[in-house]
CSV table of C-alpha atoms in Angstrom, one decimal:
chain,number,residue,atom,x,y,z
X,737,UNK,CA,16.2,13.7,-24.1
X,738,UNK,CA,15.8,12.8,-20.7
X,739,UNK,CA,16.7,14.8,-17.7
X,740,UNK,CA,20.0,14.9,-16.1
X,741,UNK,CA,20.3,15.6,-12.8
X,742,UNK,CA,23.2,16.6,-10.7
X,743,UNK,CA,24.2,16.6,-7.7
X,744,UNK,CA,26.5,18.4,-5.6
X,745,UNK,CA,27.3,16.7,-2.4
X,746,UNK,CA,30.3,16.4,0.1
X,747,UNK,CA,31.6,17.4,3.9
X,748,UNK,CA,30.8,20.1,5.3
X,749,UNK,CA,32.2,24.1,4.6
X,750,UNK,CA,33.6,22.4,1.1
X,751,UNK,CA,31.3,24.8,-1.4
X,752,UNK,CA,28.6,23.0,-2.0
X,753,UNK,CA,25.4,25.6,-2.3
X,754,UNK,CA,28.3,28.0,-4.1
X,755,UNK,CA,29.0,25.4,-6.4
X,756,UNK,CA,25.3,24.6,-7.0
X,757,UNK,CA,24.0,28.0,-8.0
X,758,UNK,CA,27.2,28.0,-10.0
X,759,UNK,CA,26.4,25.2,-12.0
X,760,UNK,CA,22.8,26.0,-12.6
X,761,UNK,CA,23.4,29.6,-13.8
X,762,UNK,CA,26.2,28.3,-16.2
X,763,UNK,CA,23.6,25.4,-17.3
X,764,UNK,CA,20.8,27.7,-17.4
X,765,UNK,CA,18.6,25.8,-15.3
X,766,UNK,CA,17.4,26.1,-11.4
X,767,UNK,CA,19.3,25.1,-8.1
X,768,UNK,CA,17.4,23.0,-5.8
X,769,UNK,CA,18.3,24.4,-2.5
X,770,UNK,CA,19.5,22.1,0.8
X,771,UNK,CA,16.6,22.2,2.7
X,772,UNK,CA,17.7,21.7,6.3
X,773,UNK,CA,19.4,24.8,6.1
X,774,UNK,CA,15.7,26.4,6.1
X,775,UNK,CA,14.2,23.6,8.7
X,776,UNK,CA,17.5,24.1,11.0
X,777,UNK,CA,17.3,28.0,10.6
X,778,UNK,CA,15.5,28.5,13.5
X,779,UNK,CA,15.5,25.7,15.2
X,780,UNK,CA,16.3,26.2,19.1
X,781,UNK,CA,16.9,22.6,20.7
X,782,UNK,CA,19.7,19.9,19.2
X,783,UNK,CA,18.0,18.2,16.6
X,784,UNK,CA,16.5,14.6,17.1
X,785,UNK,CA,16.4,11.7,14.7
X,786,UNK,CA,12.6,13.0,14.0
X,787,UNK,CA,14.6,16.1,13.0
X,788,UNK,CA,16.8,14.0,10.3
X,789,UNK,CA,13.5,12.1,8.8
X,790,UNK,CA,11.4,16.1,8.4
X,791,UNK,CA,14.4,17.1,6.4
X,792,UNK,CA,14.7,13.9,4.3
X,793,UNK,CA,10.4,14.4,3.4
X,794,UNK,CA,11.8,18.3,2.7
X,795,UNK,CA,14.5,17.6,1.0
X,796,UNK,CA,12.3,15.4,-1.6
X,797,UNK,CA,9.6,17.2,-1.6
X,798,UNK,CA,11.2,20.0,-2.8
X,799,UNK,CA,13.2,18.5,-5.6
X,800,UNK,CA,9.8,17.0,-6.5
X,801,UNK,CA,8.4,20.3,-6.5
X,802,UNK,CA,11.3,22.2,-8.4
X,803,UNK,CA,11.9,19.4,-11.3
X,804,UNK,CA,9.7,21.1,-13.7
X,805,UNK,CA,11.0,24.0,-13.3
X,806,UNK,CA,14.4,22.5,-14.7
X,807,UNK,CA,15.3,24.0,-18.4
X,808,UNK,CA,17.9,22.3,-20.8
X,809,UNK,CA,17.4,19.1,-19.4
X,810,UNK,CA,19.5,19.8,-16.3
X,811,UNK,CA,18.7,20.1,-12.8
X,812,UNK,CA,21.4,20.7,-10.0
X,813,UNK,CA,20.2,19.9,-6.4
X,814,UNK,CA,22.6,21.3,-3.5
X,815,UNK,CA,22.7,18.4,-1.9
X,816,UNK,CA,20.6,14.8,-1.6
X,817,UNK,CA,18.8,12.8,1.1
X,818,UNK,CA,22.2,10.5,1.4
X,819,UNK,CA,23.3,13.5,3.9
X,820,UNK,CA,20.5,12.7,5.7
X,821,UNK,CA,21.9,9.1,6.0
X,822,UNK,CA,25.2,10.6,6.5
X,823,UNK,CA,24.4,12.5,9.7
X,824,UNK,CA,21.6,9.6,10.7
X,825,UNK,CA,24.2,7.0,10.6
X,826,UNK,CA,26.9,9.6,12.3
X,827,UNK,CA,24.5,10.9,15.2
X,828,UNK,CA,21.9,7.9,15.8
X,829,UNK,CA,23.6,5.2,14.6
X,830,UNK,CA,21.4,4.3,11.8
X,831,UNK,CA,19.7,5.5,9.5
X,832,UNK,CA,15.3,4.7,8.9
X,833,UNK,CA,14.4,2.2,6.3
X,834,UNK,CA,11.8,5.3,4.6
X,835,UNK,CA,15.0,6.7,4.1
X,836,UNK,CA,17.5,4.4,3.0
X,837,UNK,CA,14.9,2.8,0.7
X,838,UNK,CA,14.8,6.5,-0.9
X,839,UNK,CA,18.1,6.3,-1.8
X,840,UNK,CA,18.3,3.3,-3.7
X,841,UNK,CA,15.5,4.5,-5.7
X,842,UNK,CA,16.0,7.9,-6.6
X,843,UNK,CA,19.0,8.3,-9.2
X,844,UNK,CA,21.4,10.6,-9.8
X,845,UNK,CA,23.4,11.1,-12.9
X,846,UNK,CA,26.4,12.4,-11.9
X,847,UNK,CA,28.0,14.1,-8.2
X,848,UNK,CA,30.4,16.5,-7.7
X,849,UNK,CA,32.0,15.2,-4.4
X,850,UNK,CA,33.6,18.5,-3.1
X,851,UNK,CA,37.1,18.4,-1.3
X,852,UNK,CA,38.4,19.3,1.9
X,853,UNK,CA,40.9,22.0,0.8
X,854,UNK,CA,38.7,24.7,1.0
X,855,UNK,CA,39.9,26.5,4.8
X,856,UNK,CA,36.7,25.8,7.4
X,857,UNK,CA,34.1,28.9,7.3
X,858,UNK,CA,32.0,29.1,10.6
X,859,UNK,CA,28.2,28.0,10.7
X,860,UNK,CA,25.8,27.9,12.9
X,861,UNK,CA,24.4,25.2,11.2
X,862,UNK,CA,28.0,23.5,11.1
X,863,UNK,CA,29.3,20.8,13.7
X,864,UNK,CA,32.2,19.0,13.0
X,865,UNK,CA,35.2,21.2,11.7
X,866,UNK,CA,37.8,18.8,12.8
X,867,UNK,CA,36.0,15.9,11.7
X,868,UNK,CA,36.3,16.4,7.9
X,869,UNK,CA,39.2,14.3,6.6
X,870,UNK,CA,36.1,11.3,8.1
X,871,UNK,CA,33.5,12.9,6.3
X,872,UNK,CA,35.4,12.7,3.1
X,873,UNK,CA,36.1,9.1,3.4
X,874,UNK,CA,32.6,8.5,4.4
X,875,UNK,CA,30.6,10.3,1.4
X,876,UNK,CA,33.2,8.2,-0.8
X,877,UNK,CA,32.2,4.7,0.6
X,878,UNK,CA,28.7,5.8,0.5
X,879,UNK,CA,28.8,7.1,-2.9
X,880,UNK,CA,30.8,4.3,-4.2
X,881,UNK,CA,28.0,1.8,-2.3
X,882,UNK,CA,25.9,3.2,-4.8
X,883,UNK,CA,27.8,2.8,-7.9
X,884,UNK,CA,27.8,6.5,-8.1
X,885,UNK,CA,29.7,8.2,-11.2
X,886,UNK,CA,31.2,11.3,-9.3
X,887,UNK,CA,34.3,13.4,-9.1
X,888,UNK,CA,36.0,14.8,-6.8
X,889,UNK,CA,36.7,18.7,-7.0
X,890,UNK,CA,39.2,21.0,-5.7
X,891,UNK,CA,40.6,24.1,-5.8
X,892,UNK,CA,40.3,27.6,-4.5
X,893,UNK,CA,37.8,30.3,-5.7
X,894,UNK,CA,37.6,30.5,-9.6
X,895,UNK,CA,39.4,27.6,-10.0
X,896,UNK,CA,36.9,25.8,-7.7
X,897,UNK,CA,33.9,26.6,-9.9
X,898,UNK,CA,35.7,26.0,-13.0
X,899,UNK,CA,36.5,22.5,-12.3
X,900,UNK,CA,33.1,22.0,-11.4
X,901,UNK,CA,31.9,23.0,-14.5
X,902,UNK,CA,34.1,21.2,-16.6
X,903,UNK,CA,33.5,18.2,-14.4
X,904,UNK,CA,30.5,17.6,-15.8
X,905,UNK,CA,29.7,16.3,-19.4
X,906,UNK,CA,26.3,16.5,-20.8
C-alpha cells in the first residue's frame, strides 16, 4: 500500500500545527513539523526573499528526512512549501522557479484547508491578522490550481479536531 500523505495547510492562527499533531496521534504516525517556525524563531531582521527560499530547502528537507519514520502508511506534514509561494508571491511578488517547480512535483493526497472562524491568537511569528478573509481565498485558488482534493474545516475546539479527523478517508 502506498503512502498517503496529508497535509494540513491554510491562513494563518486557523489551527494548523494543533490539527497536525492531532491527526498523526489519531493515525498513529509522525507530524512533520512547519519548519520556518524553527528558522524564524530567532531571527532578528524582516525576513528577505533568501529568507522564503532557506525555508522552502527546510521545509523539504525535513519531510524527506521524517518520511520513513511514517507508520500505517500515513504521514501528516503541518504545512507544505505552497506557503512558501504564498508568502513569496504576497511579499516579493513572485515566487522562484526552484520553488514553484517543487510544487508541481511533489504530491499530496489529500489537504485539510483550515477556516477562518477560529478568533486570531497573537504570534510573533504572525503578520497579517486582518488580512485573512484574503488568505483564505488565496490558499483556495492555489490549491484548486493544483487540482488539489481538500476540505475545508471548521469549528471550535473538539469539534475542530473532529472534523479533521473525519475529513479524511483512508
Amino acid at each position: 500500500m502506498a503512502l498517503k500523505k496529508i497535509a494540513i495547510v491554510g491562513p494563518e492562527s486557523t489551527g494548523k500545527s494543533t490539527m497536525a499533531q492531532h491527526l498523526a496521534q489519531v493515525l498513529g504516525t509522525v507530524c512533520v513539523p512547519e519548519y520556518a517556525r524553527y528558522y524564524c524563531r530567532n531571527l532578528d531582521r524582516q525576513y528577505t526573499l533568501q529568507d522564503e527560499v532557506n525555508m522552502f530547502y527546510g521545509q523539504v528537507a525535513l519531510e524527506d528526512a521524517l518520511i520513513h519514520l511514517a507508520k500505517n502508511n500515513v504521514l501528516v506534514c503541518d504545512t507544505t512549501m505552497l506557503t512558501v509561494k504564498i508568502w513569496c508571491d504576497h511579499l516579493f511578488g513572485g515566487t522562484p522557479e526552484e520553488v514553484t517547480d517543487e510544487i508541481k512535483s511533489r504530491k499530496y493526497d489529500f489537504y485539510l484547508l483550515m477556516d477562518i472562524d477560529l478568533p486570531w491568537e497573537d504570534d510573533p511569528l504572525r503578520d497579517f491578522p486582518q488580512q485573512r478573509e484574503h488568505f483564505m481565498h488565496v490558499w483556495k485558488k492555489e490549491l484548486e490550481a493544483l487540482d488539489a482534493s481538500y476540505k475545508i474545516i471548521s469549528g471550535i475546539g473538539d469539534e475542530r479536531l473532529k472534523n479533521g479527523v473525519n475529513a479524511i478517508d483512508l
